[in-house]
Short mmCIF file of N, CA and C in Angstrom, two decimals:
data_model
loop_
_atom_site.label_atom_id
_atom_site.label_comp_id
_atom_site.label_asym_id
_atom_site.label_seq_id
_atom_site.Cartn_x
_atom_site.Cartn_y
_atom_site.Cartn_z
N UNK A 707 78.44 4.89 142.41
CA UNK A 707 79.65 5.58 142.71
C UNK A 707 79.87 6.74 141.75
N UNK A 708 79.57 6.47 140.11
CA UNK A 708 79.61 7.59 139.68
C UNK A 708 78.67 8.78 139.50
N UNK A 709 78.03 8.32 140.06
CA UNK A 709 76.10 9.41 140.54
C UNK A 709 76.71 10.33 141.28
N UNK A 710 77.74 9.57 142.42
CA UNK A 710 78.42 10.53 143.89
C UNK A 710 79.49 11.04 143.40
N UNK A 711 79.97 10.62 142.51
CA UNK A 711 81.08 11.85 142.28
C UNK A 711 80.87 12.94 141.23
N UNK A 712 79.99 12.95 140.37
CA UNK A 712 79.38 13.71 139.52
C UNK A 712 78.28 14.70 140.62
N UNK A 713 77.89 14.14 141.49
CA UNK A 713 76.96 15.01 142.99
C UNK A 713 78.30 16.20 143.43
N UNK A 714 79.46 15.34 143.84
CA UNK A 714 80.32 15.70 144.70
C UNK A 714 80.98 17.10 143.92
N UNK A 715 81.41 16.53 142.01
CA UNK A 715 82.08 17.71 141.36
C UNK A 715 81.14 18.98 141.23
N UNK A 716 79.69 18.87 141.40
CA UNK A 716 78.65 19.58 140.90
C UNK A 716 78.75 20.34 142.46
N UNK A 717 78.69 19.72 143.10
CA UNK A 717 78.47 21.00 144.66
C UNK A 717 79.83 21.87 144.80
N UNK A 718 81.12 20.87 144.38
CA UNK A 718 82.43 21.79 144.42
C UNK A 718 82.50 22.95 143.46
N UNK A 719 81.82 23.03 142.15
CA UNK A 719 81.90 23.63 141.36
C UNK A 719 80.90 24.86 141.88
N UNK A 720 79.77 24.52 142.10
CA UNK A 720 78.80 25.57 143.00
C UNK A 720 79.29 26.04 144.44
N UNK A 721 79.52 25.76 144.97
CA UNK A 721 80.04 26.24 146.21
C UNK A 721 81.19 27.54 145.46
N UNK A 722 82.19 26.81 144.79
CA UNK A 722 83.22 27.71 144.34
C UNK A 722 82.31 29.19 143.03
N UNK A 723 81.37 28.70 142.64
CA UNK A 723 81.33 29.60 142.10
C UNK A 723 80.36 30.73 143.14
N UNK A 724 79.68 30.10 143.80
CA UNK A 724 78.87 30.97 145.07
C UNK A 724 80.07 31.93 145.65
N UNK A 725 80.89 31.34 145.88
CA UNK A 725 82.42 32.08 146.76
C UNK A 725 82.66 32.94 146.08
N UNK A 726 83.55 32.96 144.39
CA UNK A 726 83.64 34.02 143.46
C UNK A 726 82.57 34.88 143.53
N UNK A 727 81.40 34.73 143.21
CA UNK A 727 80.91 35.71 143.20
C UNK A 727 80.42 36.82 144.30
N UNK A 728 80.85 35.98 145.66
CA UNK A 728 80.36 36.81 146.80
C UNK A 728 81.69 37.88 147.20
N UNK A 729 82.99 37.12 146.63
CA UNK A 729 84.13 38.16 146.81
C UNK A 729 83.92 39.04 145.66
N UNK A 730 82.76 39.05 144.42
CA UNK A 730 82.84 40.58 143.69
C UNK A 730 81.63 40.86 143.52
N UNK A 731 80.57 40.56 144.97
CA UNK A 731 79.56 41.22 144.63
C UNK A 731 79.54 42.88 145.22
N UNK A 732 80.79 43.21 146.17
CA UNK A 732 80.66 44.45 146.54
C UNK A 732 80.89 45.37 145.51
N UNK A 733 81.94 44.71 144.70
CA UNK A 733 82.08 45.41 143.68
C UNK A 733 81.35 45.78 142.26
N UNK A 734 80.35 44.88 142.03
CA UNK A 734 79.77 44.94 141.32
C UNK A 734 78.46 45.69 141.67
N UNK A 735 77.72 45.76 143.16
CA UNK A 735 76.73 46.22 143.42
C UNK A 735 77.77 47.79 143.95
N UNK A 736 78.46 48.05 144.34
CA UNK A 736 78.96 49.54 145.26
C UNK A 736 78.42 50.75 143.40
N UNK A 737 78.06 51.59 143.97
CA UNK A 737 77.54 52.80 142.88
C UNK A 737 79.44 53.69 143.23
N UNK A 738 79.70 53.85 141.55
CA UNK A 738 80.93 54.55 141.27
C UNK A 738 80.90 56.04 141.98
N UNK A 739 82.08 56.49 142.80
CA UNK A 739 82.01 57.65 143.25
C UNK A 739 82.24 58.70 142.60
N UNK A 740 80.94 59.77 142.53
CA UNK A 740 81.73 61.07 141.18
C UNK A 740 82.49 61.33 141.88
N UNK A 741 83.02 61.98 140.58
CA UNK A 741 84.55 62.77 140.64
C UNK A 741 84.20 64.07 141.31
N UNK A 742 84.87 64.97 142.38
CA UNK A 742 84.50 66.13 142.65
C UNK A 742 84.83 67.83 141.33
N UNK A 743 83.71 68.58 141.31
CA UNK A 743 83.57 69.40 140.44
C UNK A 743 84.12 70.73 140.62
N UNK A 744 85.03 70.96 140.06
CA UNK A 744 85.42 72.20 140.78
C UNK A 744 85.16 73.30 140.70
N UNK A 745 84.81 74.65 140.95
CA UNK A 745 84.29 75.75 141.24
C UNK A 745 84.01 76.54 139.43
N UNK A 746 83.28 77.26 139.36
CA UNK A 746 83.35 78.11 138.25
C UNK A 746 83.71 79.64 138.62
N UNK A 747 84.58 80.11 138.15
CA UNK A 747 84.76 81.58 138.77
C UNK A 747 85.19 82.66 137.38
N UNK A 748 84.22 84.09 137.52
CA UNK A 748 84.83 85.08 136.81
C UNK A 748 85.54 86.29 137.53
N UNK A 749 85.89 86.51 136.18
CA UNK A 749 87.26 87.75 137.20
C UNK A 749 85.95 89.47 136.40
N UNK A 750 85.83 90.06 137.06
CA UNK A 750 85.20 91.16 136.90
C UNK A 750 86.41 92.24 136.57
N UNK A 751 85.70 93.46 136.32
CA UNK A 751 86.80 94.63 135.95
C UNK A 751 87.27 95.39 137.39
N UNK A 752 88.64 95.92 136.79
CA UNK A 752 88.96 96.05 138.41
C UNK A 752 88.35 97.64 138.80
N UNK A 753 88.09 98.24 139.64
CA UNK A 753 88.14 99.21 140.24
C UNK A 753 89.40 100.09 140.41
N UNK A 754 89.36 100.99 141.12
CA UNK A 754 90.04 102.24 141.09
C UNK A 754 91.18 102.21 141.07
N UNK A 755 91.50 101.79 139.65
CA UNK A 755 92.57 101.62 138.55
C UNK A 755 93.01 103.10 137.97
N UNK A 756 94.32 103.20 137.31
CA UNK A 756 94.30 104.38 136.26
C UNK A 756 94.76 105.22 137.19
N UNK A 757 94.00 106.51 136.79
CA UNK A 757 94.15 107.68 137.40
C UNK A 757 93.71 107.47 139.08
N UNK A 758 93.06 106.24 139.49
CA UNK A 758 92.30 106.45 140.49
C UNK A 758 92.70 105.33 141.43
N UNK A 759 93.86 104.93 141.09
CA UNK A 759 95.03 104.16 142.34
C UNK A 759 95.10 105.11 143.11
N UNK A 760 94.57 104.74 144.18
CA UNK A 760 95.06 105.76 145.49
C UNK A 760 95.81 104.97 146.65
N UNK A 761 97.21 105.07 146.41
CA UNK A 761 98.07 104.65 147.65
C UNK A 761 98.06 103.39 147.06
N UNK A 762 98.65 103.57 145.88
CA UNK A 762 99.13 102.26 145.12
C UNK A 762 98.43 100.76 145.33
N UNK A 763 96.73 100.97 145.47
CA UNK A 763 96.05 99.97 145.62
C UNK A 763 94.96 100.25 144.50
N UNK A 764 94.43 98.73 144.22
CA UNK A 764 93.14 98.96 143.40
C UNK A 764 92.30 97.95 143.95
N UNK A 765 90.68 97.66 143.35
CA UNK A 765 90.06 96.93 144.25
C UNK A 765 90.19 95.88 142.91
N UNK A 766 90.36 94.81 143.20
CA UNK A 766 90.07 93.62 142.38
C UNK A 766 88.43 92.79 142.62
N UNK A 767 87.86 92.62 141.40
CA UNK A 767 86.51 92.27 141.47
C UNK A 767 86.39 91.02 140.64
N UNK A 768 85.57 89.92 141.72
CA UNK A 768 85.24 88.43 140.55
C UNK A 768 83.71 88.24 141.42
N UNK A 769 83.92 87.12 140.63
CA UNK A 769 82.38 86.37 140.74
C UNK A 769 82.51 84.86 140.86
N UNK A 770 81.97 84.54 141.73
CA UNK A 770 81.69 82.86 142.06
C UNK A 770 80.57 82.33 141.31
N UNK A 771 80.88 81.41 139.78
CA UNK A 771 79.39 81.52 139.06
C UNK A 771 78.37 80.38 139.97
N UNK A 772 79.79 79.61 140.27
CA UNK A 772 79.27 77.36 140.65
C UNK A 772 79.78 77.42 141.95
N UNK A 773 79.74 76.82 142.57
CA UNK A 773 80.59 75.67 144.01
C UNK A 773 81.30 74.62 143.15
N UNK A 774 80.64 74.48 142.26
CA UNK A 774 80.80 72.92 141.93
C UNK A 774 80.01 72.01 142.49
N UNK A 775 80.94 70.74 143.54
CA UNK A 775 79.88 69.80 144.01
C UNK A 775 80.63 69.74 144.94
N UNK A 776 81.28 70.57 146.02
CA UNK A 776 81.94 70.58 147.09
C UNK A 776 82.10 72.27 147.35
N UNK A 777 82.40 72.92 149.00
CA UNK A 777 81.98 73.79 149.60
C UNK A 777 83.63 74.75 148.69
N UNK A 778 83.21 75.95 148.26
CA UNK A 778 84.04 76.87 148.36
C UNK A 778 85.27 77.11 148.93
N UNK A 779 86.27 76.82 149.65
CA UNK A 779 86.66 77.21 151.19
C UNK A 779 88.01 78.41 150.77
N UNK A 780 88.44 78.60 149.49
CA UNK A 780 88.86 80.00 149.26
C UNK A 780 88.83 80.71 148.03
N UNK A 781 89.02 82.00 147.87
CA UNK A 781 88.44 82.46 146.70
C UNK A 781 89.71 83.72 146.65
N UNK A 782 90.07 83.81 145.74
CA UNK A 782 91.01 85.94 145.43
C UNK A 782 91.27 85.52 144.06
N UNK A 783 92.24 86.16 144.38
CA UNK A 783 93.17 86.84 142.81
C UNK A 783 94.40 86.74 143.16
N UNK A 784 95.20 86.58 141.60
CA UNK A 784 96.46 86.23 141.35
C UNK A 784 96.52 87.51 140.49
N UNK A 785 97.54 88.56 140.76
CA UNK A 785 98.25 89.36 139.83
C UNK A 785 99.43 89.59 140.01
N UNK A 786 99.82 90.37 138.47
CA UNK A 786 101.24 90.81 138.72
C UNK A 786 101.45 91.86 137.26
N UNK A 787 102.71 92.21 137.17
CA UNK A 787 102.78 93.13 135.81
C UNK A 787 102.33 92.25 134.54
N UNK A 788 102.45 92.99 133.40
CA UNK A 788 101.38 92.49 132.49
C UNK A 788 102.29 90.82 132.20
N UNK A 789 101.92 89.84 131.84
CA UNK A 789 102.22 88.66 131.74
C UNK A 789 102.83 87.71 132.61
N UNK A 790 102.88 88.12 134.07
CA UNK A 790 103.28 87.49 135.36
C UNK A 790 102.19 87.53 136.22
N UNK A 791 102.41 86.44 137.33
CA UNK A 791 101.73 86.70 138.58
C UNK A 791 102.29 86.30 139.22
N UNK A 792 102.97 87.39 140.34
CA UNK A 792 103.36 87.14 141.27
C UNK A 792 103.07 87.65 142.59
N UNK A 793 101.92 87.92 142.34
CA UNK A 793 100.95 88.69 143.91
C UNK A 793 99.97 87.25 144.48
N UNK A 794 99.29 87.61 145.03
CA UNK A 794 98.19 86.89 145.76
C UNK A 794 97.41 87.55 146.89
N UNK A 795 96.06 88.00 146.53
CA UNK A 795 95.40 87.96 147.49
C UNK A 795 94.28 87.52 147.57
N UNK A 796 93.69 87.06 148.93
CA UNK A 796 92.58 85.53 149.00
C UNK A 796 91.95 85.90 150.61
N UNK A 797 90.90 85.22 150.80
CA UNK A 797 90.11 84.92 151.68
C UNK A 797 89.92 83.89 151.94
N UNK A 798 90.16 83.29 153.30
CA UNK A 798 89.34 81.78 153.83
C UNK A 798 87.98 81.61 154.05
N UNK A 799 87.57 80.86 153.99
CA UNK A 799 86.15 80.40 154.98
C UNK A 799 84.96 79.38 154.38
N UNK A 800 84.48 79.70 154.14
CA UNK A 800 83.29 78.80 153.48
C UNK A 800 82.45 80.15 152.57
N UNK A 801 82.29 79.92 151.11
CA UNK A 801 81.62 80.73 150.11
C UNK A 801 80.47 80.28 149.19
N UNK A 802 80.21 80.91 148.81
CA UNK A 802 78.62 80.59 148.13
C UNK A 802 79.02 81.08 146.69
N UNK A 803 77.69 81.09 145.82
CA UNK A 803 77.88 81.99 144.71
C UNK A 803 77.98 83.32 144.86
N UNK A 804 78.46 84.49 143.67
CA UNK A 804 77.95 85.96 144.11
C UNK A 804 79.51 86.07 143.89
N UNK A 805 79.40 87.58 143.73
CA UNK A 805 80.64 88.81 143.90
C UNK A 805 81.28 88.82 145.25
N UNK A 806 82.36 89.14 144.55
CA UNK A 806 83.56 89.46 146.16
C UNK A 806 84.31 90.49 145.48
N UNK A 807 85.35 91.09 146.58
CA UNK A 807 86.47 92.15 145.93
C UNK A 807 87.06 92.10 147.33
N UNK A 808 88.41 92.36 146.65
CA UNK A 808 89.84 92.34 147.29
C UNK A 808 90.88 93.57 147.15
N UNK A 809 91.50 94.02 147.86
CA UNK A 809 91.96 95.38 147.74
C UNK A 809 93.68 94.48 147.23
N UNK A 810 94.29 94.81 146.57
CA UNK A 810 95.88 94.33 146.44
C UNK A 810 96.59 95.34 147.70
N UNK A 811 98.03 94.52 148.12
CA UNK A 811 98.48 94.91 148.85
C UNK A 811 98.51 94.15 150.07
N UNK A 812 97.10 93.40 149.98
CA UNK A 812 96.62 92.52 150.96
C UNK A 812 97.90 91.34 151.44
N UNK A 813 97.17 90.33 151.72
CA UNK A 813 97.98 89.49 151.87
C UNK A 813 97.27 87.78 151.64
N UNK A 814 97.50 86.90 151.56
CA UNK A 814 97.24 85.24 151.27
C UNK A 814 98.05 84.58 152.02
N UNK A 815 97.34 84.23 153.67
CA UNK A 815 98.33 83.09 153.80
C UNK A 815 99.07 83.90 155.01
N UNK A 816 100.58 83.18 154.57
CA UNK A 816 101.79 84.15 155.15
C UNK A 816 102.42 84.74 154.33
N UNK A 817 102.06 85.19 152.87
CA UNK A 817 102.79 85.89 151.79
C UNK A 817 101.84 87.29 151.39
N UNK A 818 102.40 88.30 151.55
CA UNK A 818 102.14 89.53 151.08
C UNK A 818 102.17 89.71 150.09
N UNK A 819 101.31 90.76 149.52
CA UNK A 819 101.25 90.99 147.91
C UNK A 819 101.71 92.37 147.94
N UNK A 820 102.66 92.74 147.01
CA UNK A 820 103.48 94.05 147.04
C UNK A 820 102.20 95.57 146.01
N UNK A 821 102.88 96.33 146.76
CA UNK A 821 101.85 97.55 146.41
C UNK A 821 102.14 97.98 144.59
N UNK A 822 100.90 98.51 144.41
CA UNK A 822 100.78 98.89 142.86
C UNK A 822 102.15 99.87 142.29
N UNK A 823 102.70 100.18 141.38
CA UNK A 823 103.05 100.83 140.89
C UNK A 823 102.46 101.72 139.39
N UNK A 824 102.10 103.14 139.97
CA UNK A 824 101.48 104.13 139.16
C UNK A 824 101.83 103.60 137.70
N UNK A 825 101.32 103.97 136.27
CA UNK A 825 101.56 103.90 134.84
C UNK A 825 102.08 102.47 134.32
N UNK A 826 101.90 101.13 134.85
CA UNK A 826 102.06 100.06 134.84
C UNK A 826 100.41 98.73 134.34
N UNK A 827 100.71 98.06 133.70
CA UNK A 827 99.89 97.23 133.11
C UNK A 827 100.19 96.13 133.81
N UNK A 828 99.50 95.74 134.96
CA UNK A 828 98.49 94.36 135.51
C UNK A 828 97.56 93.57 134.96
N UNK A 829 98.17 92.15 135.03
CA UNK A 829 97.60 91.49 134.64
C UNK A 829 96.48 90.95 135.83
N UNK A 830 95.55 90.67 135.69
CA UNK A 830 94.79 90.00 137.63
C UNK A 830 93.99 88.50 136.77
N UNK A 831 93.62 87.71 137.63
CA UNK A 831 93.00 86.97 137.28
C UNK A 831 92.02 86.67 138.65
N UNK A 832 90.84 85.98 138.94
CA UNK A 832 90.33 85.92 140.26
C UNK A 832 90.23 84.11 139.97
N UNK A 833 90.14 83.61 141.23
CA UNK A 833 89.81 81.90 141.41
C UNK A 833 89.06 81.36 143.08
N UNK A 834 88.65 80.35 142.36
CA UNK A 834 88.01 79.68 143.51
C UNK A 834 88.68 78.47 143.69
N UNK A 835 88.76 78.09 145.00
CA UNK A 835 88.94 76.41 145.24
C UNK A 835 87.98 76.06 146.23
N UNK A 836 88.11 74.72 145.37
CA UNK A 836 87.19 73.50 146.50
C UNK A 836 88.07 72.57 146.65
N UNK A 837 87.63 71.25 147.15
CA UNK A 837 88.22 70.00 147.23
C UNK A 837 88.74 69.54 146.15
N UNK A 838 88.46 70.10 145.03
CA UNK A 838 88.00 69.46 143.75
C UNK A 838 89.51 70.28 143.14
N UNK A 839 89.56 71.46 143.26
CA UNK A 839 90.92 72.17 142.83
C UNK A 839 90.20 73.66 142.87
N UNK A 840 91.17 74.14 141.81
CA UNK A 840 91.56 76.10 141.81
C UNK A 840 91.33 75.79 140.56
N UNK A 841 89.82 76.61 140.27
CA UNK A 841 90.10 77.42 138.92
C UNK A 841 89.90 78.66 138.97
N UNK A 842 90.26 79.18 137.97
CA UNK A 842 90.69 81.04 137.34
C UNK A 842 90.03 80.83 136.30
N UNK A 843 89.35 82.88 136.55
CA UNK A 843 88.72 83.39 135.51
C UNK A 843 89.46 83.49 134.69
N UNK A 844 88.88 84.45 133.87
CA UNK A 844 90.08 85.07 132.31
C UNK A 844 90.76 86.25 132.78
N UNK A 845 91.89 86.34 132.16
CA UNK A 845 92.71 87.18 132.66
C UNK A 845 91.92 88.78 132.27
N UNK A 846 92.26 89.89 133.26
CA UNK A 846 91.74 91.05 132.73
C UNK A 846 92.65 91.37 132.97
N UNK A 847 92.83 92.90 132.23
CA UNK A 847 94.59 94.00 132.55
C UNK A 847 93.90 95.24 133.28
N UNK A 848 94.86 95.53 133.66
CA UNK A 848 94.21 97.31 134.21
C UNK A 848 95.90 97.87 134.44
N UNK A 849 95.49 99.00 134.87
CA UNK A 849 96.95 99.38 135.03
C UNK A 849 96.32 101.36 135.69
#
């Protein structure tokens, strides 16, 4: 009798531990999901700045260095007078690495970006997003 119940505690104890471990073997075998990487982007110098605003626009210039580890899907610039931004202009779609440029004035979205004003210091910055988020280059000035 006590052969069978020392049999009986030994299979309850195995059975139960077979069970535990089958409710955390997904977890223990599943591979951790990376984190998504988000874009690398520089802001280039702007174009026809200065003396050479024509019709209170300039061209804004960046560079897509990365993707990261997810697709591009928009890329511009944030400016405004020197230590604000309150412009935006951007492109949709799907992007790669490489140069782009954006004229201000443009528009992002459903929000317009207001036209240059002659003898004034702009601040611009350019960015990319992925899934992952929006990052921005370094700020450049022009004016």
């Amino acid at each position: 009798m006590k052969i069978i119940h020392k049999i009986t505690l030994s299979l309850v104890f195995l059975v139960s531990l077979v069970w535990i471990i089958g409710l955390n073997v997904d977890k223990v075998l599943a591979a951790p999901t990376p984190t998504p990487a988000a874009p690398s982007v520089t802001t280039n110098s702007t174009t026809n700045q200065s003396q050479f605003i024509t019709y209170s626009v300039a061209t804004l210039n960046g560079q897509i260095d990365s993707i990261g580890s997810a697709t591009v899907t928009k890329r511009g610039f944030r400016y405004g007078l020197s230590g604000t931004y309150t412009d935006e202009v951007c492109s949709i779609g799907t992007f790669s690495t490489g140069t782009f440029s954006l004229n201000t004035g443009g528009s992002c979205g459903s929000t317009s970006a207001a036209t240059l004003q002659c003898n004034r210091t702009y601040d611009v910055q350019a960015y990319a997003e992925n899934s992952a988020g929006r990052t921005y280059g370094s700020k450049r000035s022009f004016n």
